[in-house]
Amino acid sequence: MTSRFRRRAVAAVAALAAVTVAATACSRPASESASSSPDGLVRISVGVDPSYAPFFVAEKEGLFEAAGLNVQIIQTEGGAAGAQNVVAGTSEMSGNADSTAVTVMAANPSLRALGVYEESDRYFQVVLRSGVTPQTIKTMGVFPGIGLYFTHAYLRSLGLDPAAVKLVSTSPPEQPALLARGDIDGFISFDPWVAQAVATGGRVVGTSGDFGARYSQWLLTSESWLSANEELAARVFGVVADAAAIVNSDPDRAAAAISSAIQMDPAEAKRTVTQIDFVGRDFTADDAARADDLVTFFRDQGKITGTVDTDTVMLHGWVTEHAKNE
């Protein structure tokens, strides 16, 4: 990994770790954002890691322009920042993980999720230090948000009470060193932090799919902007879906776009995108059930207040109705 990408990745995961704080602090209704932008401009906020590969491919290869669209990709530190840009009206759309989306939606119910553009049950991996088995775990390094959710799910799958395991609050970049020093027995995270831990003696014992957990990323917008720009939103989603298909079928092509966008080593970018399934699709019943479970978990953990009406904020069938033939 280049030093520039490492610095940006650290900033991105730091933002991810702060997502629930930032989400609850940002409470301006999304309906207050502008309903249209000059010259049909669509600003899309994304993070700085390979999970945003469809946007990087579409930008590098001119797919938005070829579709007659005026799209600007805005790179943020990740986490809640993209969705907050939509709330503030400084972006028309954003790409966000489902866990991030629901926490921001708890404070901003006028946000809308159009559909899924990527998902994975193997991107997040379980790493334990030498000499530790799953049943002998005493301490886990955990970053807030999806890290906390996955850790609880993993421990419960082992028959362990999460309350009986010491959970050390960390950021992903800190976890490999903590594991190597023996300060924690394990953690659940993603590359490059998993690879770093393995290089210093840790071992991968499974992925989130092994304990029935997965995540997805959604394309978000505001209710007000969508009501005035539905056909435009459909054309944008169509390009993102086409770019997602390119990432799936040609990871080398995707790696080149990622490297150009965020200065990541192409080999590392290729390895990472093969851990993710990129697809432009509608929400399913499983997506809704997982979103409801995330809301319940974060509410029970005191990370959000109230609830999220997932039937309203997740636009079931929107992709088929509006974007399928774009």
GROMACS .gro file of C-alpha atoms in nm:
model
  326
    1MET     CA    1   0.000   0.000   0.000
    2THR     CA    2   0.134   0.345  -0.086
    3SER     CA    3   0.188   0.590   0.198
    4ARG     CA    4  -0.070   0.826   0.049
    5PHE     CA    5  -0.336   0.558   0.036
    6ARG     CA    6  -0.244   0.443   0.387
    7ARG     CA    7  -0.303   0.793   0.523
    8ARG     CA    8  -0.636   0.818   0.345
    9ALA     CA    9  -0.739   0.470   0.456
   10VAL     CA   10  -0.663   0.557   0.818
   11ALA     CA   11  -0.881   0.866   0.783
   12ALA     CA   12  -1.159   0.658   0.629
   13VAL     CA   13  -1.169   0.397   0.901
   14ALA     CA   14  -1.144   0.666   1.168
   15ALA     CA   15  -1.459   0.815   1.020
   16LEU     CA   16  -1.622   0.472   1.015
   17ALA     CA   17  -1.541   0.429   1.382
   18ALA     CA   18  -1.714   0.758   1.457
   19VAL     CA   19  -2.020   0.689   1.246
   20THR     CA   20  -2.282   0.660   1.518
   21VAL     CA   21  -2.169   0.979   1.688
   22ALA     CA   22  -2.167   1.169   1.361
   23ALA     CA   23  -2.499   1.023   1.250
   24THR     CA   24  -2.686   1.130   1.559
   25ALA     CA   25  -2.523   1.473   1.553
   26CYS     CA   26  -2.640   1.544   1.197
   27SER     CA   27  -3.013   1.599   1.218
   28ARG     CA   28  -3.098   1.848   0.944
   29PRO     CA   29  -3.388   1.696   0.745
   30ALA     CA   30  -3.273   1.579   0.404
   31SER     CA   31  -3.589   1.733   0.257
   32GLU     CA   32  -3.432   2.077   0.316
   33SER     CA   33  -3.159   2.013   0.057
   34ALA     CA   34  -3.188   2.164  -0.289
   35SER     CA   35  -3.428   1.982  -0.522
   36SER     CA   36  -3.210   2.035  -0.828
   37SER     CA   37  -2.858   2.142  -0.925
   38PRO     CA   38  -2.727   2.358  -1.212
   39ASP     CA   39  -2.665   2.195  -1.550
   40GLY     CA   40  -2.808   1.866  -1.424
   41LEU     CA   41  -2.501   1.814  -1.208
   42VAL     CA   42  -2.515   1.506  -0.985
   43ARG     CA   43  -2.254   1.502  -0.711
   44ILE     CA   44  -2.195   1.156  -0.563
   45SER     CA   45  -2.004   1.124  -0.235
   46VAL     CA   46  -1.798   0.807  -0.192
   47GLY     CA   47  -1.525   0.681   0.038
   48VAL     CA   48  -1.163   0.603  -0.047
   49ASP     CA   49  -1.146   0.225  -0.056
   50PRO     CA   50  -1.202  -0.047  -0.318
   51SER     CA   51  -1.564  -0.106  -0.217
   52TYR     CA   52  -1.647   0.205  -0.424
   53ALA     CA   53  -1.494   0.051  -0.736
   54PRO     CA   54  -1.804   0.097  -0.961
   55PHE     CA   55  -1.787   0.474  -0.916
   56PHE     CA   56  -1.414   0.481  -0.988
   57VAL     CA   57  -1.459   0.268  -1.302
   58ALA     CA   58  -1.747   0.483  -1.427
   59GLU     CA   59  -1.545   0.799  -1.367
   60LYS     CA   60  -1.217   0.676  -1.520
   61GLU     CA   61  -1.375   0.521  -1.827
   62GLY     CA   62  -1.617   0.806  -1.898
   63LEU     CA   63  -1.929   0.594  -1.853
   64PHE     CA   64  -2.129   0.878  -1.701
   65GLU     CA   65  -2.042   1.111  -1.990
   66ALA     CA   66  -2.125   0.838  -2.243
   67ALA     CA   67  -2.472   0.820  -2.087
   68GLY     CA   68  -2.514   1.195  -2.121
   69LEU     CA   69  -2.475   1.258  -1.748
   70ASN     CA   70  -2.292   1.537  -1.566
   71VAL     CA   71  -2.159   1.351  -1.261
   72GLN     CA   72  -1.895   1.463  -1.014
   73ILE     CA   73  -1.743   1.201  -0.780
   74ILE     CA   74  -1.661   1.354  -0.442
   75GLN     CA   75  -1.422   1.155  -0.225
   76THR     CA   76  -1.486   1.179   0.148
   77GLU     CA   77  -1.321   1.023   0.452
   78GLY     CA   78  -1.591   0.755   0.443
   79GLY     CA   79  -1.823   0.650   0.722
   80ALA     CA   80  -2.123   0.879   0.759
   81ALA     CA   81  -1.964   1.168   0.568
   82GLY     CA   82  -2.122   1.081   0.232
   83ALA     CA   83  -2.476   1.052   0.366
   84GLN     CA   84  -2.426   1.372   0.564
   85ASN     CA   85  -2.332   1.550   0.240
   86VAL     CA   86  -2.669   1.446   0.100
   87VAL     CA   87  -2.842   1.572   0.414
   88ALA     CA   88  -2.656   1.904   0.386
   89GLY     CA   89  -2.732   1.938   0.014
   90THR     CA   90  -2.366   1.936  -0.092
   91SER     CA   91  -2.415   1.604  -0.274
   92GLU     CA   92  -2.718   1.463  -0.451
   93MET     CA   93  -2.622   1.098  -0.388
   94SER     CA   94  -2.385   0.891  -0.178
   95GLY     CA   95  -2.264   0.535  -0.148
   96ASN     CA   96  -2.290   0.397   0.205
   97ALA     CA   97  -2.277   0.065   0.388
   98ASP     CA   98  -2.613  -0.054   0.518
   99SER     CA   99  -2.497  -0.017   0.880
  100THR     CA  100  -2.396   0.344   0.820
  101ALA     CA  101  -2.709   0.421   0.624
  102VAL     CA  102  -2.952   0.312   0.895
  103THR     CA  103  -2.769   0.505   1.168
  104VAL     CA  104  -2.781   0.826   0.963
  105MET     CA  105  -3.142   0.760   0.866
  106ALA     CA  106  -3.236   0.735   1.233
  107ALA     CA  107  -3.171   1.109   1.261
  108ASN     CA  108  -3.262   1.195   0.900
  109PRO     CA  109  -3.570   0.996   0.791
  110SER     CA  110  -3.601   1.186   0.462
  111LEU     CA  111  -3.304   0.997   0.316
  112ARG     CA  112  -3.393   0.730   0.063
  113ALA     CA  113  -3.201   0.418  -0.045
  114LEU     CA  114  -3.248   0.330  -0.413
  115GLY     CA  115  -3.085  -0.011  -0.427
  116VAL     CA  116  -2.773  -0.221  -0.371
  117TYR     CA  117  -2.452  -0.187  -0.573
  118GLU     CA  118  -2.228  -0.427  -0.378
  119GLU     CA  119  -2.243  -0.691  -0.107
  120SER     CA  120  -2.019  -0.949   0.058
  121ASP     CA  121  -2.007  -1.220   0.320
  122ARG     CA  122  -1.629  -1.263   0.293
  123TYR     CA  123  -1.483  -0.911   0.290
  124PHE     CA  124  -1.482  -0.904   0.671
  125GLN     CA  125  -1.258  -1.174   0.817
  126VAL     CA  126  -1.200  -1.314   1.166
  127VAL     CA  127  -0.836  -1.299   1.278
  128LEU     CA  128  -0.698  -1.466   1.593
  129ARG     CA  129  -0.348  -1.456   1.735
  130SER     CA  130  -0.129  -1.763   1.763
  131GLY     CA  131  -0.232  -2.002   2.039
  132VAL     CA  132  -0.591  -1.872   2.062
  133THR     CA  133  -0.885  -2.082   1.948
  134PRO     CA  134  -1.237  -1.951   1.899
  135GLN     CA  135  -1.352  -2.108   2.224
  136THR     CA  136  -1.066  -1.956   2.427
  137ILE     CA  137  -1.123  -1.594   2.319
  138LYS     CA  138  -1.108  -1.356   2.615
  139THR     CA  139  -1.050  -1.020   2.448
  140MET     CA  140  -1.158  -0.884   2.108
  141GLY     CA  141  -1.056  -0.561   1.939
  142VAL     CA  142  -1.369  -0.391   1.809
  143PHE     CA  143  -1.435  -0.079   1.603
  144PRO     CA  144  -1.783   0.078   1.638
  145GLY     CA  145  -2.066   0.030   1.391
  146ILE     CA  146  -2.048  -0.280   1.175
  147GLY     CA  147  -1.738  -0.400   1.364
  148LEU     CA  148  -1.934  -0.415   1.688
  149TYR     CA  149  -2.231  -0.579   1.516
  150PHE     CA  150  -2.019  -0.850   1.353
  151THR     CA  151  -1.825  -0.918   1.674
  152HIS     CA  152  -2.143  -0.977   1.871
  153ALA     CA  153  -2.277  -1.204   1.596
  154TYR     CA  154  -1.953  -1.402   1.584
  155LEU     CA  155  -1.932  -1.454   1.960
  156ARG     CA  156  -2.296  -1.561   1.978
  157SER     CA  157  -2.235  -1.810   1.696
  158LEU     CA  158  -1.967  -1.970   1.917
  159GLY     CA  159  -2.206  -1.993   2.209
  160LEU     CA  160  -2.016  -1.716   2.391
  161ASP     CA  161  -2.186  -1.429   2.570
  162PRO     CA  162  -2.048  -1.101   2.429
  163ALA     CA  163  -2.086  -0.953   2.776
  164ALA     CA  164  -1.839  -1.211   2.909
  165VAL     CA  165  -1.569  -1.115   2.656
  166LYS     CA  166  -1.365  -0.799   2.698
  167LEU     CA  167  -1.429  -0.575   2.397
  168VAL     CA  168  -1.147  -0.326   2.341
  169SER     CA  169  -1.250  -0.021   2.140
  170THR     CA  170  -1.002   0.023   1.852
  171SER     CA  171  -0.978   0.146   1.497
  172PRO     CA  172  -0.890  -0.107   1.224
  173PRO     CA  173  -0.537   0.028   1.169
  174GLU     CA  174  -0.456  -0.032   1.537
  175GLN     CA  175  -0.572  -0.392   1.544
  176PRO     CA  176  -0.276  -0.574   1.386
  177ALA     CA  177  -0.028  -0.423   1.634
  178LEU     CA  178  -0.256  -0.494   1.931
  179LEU     CA  179  -0.289  -0.855   1.815
  180ALA     CA  180   0.088  -0.895   1.768
  181ARG     CA  181   0.152  -0.762   2.120
  182GLY     CA  182  -0.105  -0.996   2.270
  183ASP     CA  183  -0.327  -0.710   2.389
  184ILE     CA  184  -0.622  -0.867   2.210
  185ASP     CA  185  -0.698  -1.226   2.112
  186GLY     CA  186  -0.864  -1.140   1.785
  187PHE     CA  187  -1.062  -0.899   1.573
  188ILE     CA  188  -1.297  -0.885   1.276
  189SER     CA  189  -1.195  -0.650   0.997
  190PHE     CA  190  -1.095  -0.622   0.633
  191ASP     CA  191  -0.782  -0.579   0.425
  192PRO     CA  192  -0.521  -0.436   0.440
  193TRP     CA  193  -0.544  -0.475   0.818
  194VAL     CA  194  -0.615  -0.850   0.797
  195ALA     CA  195  -0.311  -0.906   0.574
  196GLN     CA  196  -0.095  -0.701   0.811
  197ALA     CA  197  -0.204  -0.913   1.107
  198VAL     CA  198  -0.133  -1.237   0.920
  199ALA     CA  199   0.215  -1.108   0.828
  200THR     CA  200   0.296  -1.070   1.199
  201GLY     CA  201   0.170  -1.410   1.312
  202GLY     CA  202  -0.207  -1.386   1.318
  203ARG     CA  203  -0.427  -1.628   1.131
  204VAL     CA  204  -0.763  -1.603   0.956
  205VAL     CA  205  -1.015  -1.848   1.101
  206GLY     CA  206  -1.320  -1.749   0.901
  207THR     CA  207  -1.525  -1.483   0.728
  208SER     CA  208  -1.851  -1.315   0.826
  209GLY     CA  209  -2.036  -1.560   0.604
  210ASP     CA  210  -1.922  -1.846   0.826
  211PHE     CA  211  -2.140  -1.709   1.105
  212GLY     CA  212  -2.426  -1.598   0.881
  213ALA     CA  213  -2.338  -1.229   0.855
  214ARG     CA  214  -2.294  -1.008   0.551
  215TYR     CA  215  -2.314  -0.645   0.455
  216SER     CA  216  -2.416  -0.443   0.152
  217GLN     CA  217  -2.370  -0.091   0.023
  218TRP     CA  218  -2.659   0.126  -0.090
  219LEU     CA  219  -2.696   0.425  -0.320
  220LEU     CA  220  -2.861   0.700  -0.115
  221THR     CA  221  -3.033   1.027  -0.202
  222SER     CA  222  -3.285   1.263  -0.045
  223GLU     CA  223  -3.660   1.234  -0.082
  224SER     CA  224  -3.687   1.592  -0.212
  225TRP     CA  225  -3.416   1.559  -0.478
  226LEU     CA  226  -3.549   1.222  -0.593
  227SER     CA  227  -3.904   1.354  -0.633
  228ALA     CA  228  -3.775   1.619  -0.875
  229ASN     CA  229  -3.511   1.404  -1.049
  230GLU     CA  230  -3.632   1.044  -1.062
  231GLU     CA  231  -3.545   0.986  -1.427
  232LEU     CA  232  -3.199   1.135  -1.371
  233ALA     CA  233  -3.147   0.917  -1.063
  234ALA     CA  234  -3.245   0.610  -1.264
  235ARG     CA  235  -2.988   0.689  -1.534
  236VAL     CA  236  -2.717   0.732  -1.271
  237PHE     CA  237  -2.806   0.403  -1.103
  238GLY     CA  238  -2.802   0.232  -1.443
  239VAL     CA  239  -2.443   0.345  -1.506
  240VAL     CA  240  -2.335   0.238  -1.156
  241ALA     CA  241  -2.494  -0.105  -1.217
  242ASP     CA  242  -2.311  -0.137  -1.551
  243ALA     CA  243  -1.982  -0.040  -1.383
  244ALA     CA  244  -2.049  -0.295  -1.107
  245ALA     CA  245  -2.078  -0.565  -1.374
  246ILE     CA  246  -1.742  -0.455  -1.516
  247VAL     CA  247  -1.579  -0.484  -1.172
  248ASN     CA  248  -1.715  -0.835  -1.131
  249SER     CA  249  -1.611  -0.956  -1.473
  250ASP     CA  250  -1.276  -0.779  -1.504
  251PRO     CA  251  -1.102  -0.719  -1.169
  252ASP     CA  252  -0.784  -0.603  -1.347
  253ARG     CA  253  -0.981  -0.325  -1.513
  254ALA     CA  254  -1.134  -0.238  -1.177
  255ALA     CA  255  -0.793  -0.237  -1.009
  256ALA     CA  256  -0.662   0.012  -1.264
  257ALA     CA  257  -0.951   0.248  -1.192
  258ILE     CA  258  -0.909   0.211  -0.815
  259SER     CA  259  -0.536   0.276  -0.840
  260SER     CA  260  -0.600   0.588  -1.045
  261ALA     CA  261  -0.863   0.719  -0.804
  262ILE     CA  262  -0.703   0.649  -0.467
  263GLN     CA  263  -0.339   0.561  -0.547
  264MET     CA  264  -0.373   0.205  -0.416
  265ASP     CA  265  -0.140  -0.071  -0.532
  266PRO     CA  266  -0.322  -0.241  -0.825
  267ALA     CA  267  -0.243  -0.593  -0.700
  268GLU     CA  268  -0.389  -0.515  -0.359
  269ALA     CA  269  -0.690  -0.349  -0.519
  270LYS     CA  270  -0.754  -0.656  -0.736
  271ARG     CA  271  -0.728  -0.891  -0.439
  272THR     CA  272  -0.972  -0.679  -0.242
  273VAL     CA  273  -1.242  -0.647  -0.509
  274THR     CA  274  -1.246  -1.024  -0.554
  275GLN     CA  275  -1.368  -1.045  -0.193
  276ILE     CA  276  -1.678  -0.843  -0.285
  277ASP     CA  277  -1.974  -0.909  -0.516
  278PHE     CA  278  -2.064  -0.602  -0.722
  279VAL     CA  279  -2.418  -0.591  -0.855
  280GLY     CA  280  -2.684  -0.329  -0.920
  281ARG     CA  281  -3.011  -0.465  -0.785
  282ASP     CA  282  -3.331  -0.404  -0.595
  283PHE     CA  283  -3.367  -0.464  -0.225
  284THR     CA  284  -3.483  -0.808  -0.117
  285ALA     CA  285  -3.665  -0.936   0.189
  286ASP     CA  286  -3.326  -1.042   0.327
  287ASP     CA  287  -3.194  -0.686   0.290
  288ALA     CA  288  -3.494  -0.553   0.481
  289ALA     CA  289  -3.458  -0.811   0.756
  290ARG     CA  290  -3.088  -0.733   0.795
  291ALA     CA  291  -3.160  -0.359   0.807
  292ASP     CA  292  -3.422  -0.411   1.075
  293ASP     CA  293  -3.176  -0.622   1.272
  294LEU     CA  294  -2.911  -0.350   1.246
  295VAL     CA  295  -3.156  -0.089   1.370
  296THR     CA  296  -3.257  -0.307   1.666
  297PHE     CA  297  -2.895  -0.382   1.752
  298PHE     CA  298  -2.777  -0.021   1.742
  299ARG     CA  299  -3.081   0.094   1.939
  300ASP     CA  300  -3.024  -0.174   2.204
  301GLN     CA  301  -2.658  -0.070   2.223
  302GLY     CA  302  -2.762   0.292   2.278
  303LYS     CA  303  -2.600   0.405   1.952
  304ILE     CA  304  -2.920   0.546   1.804
  305THR     CA  305  -3.248   0.658   1.951
  306GLY     CA  306  -3.589   0.575   1.814
  307THR     CA  307  -3.624   0.354   1.513
  308VAL     CA  308  -3.604   0.355   1.133
  309ASP     CA  309  -3.901   0.278   0.909
  310THR     CA  310  -3.710   0.058   0.666
  311ASP     CA  311  -4.023   0.000   0.456
  312THR     CA  312  -4.020   0.372   0.378
  313VAL     CA  313  -3.653   0.458   0.348
  314MET     CA  314  -3.562   0.149   0.142
  315LEU     CA  315  -3.736   0.186  -0.195
  316HIS     CA  316  -3.826  -0.175  -0.269
  317GLY     CA  317  -3.877  -0.234  -0.641
  318TRP     CA  318  -3.741   0.106  -0.745
  319VAL     CA  319  -3.455  -0.037  -0.953
  320THR     CA  320  -3.687  -0.266  -1.150
  321GLU     CA  321  -3.942   0.008  -1.203
  322HIS     CA  322  -3.711   0.295  -1.292
  323ALA     CA  323  -3.354   0.187  -1.365
  324LYS     CA  324  -3.367  -0.162  -1.513
  325ASN     CA  325  -3.382  -0.047  -1.873
  326GLU     CA  326  -3.147   0.249  -1.840
   0.00000   0.00000   0.00000
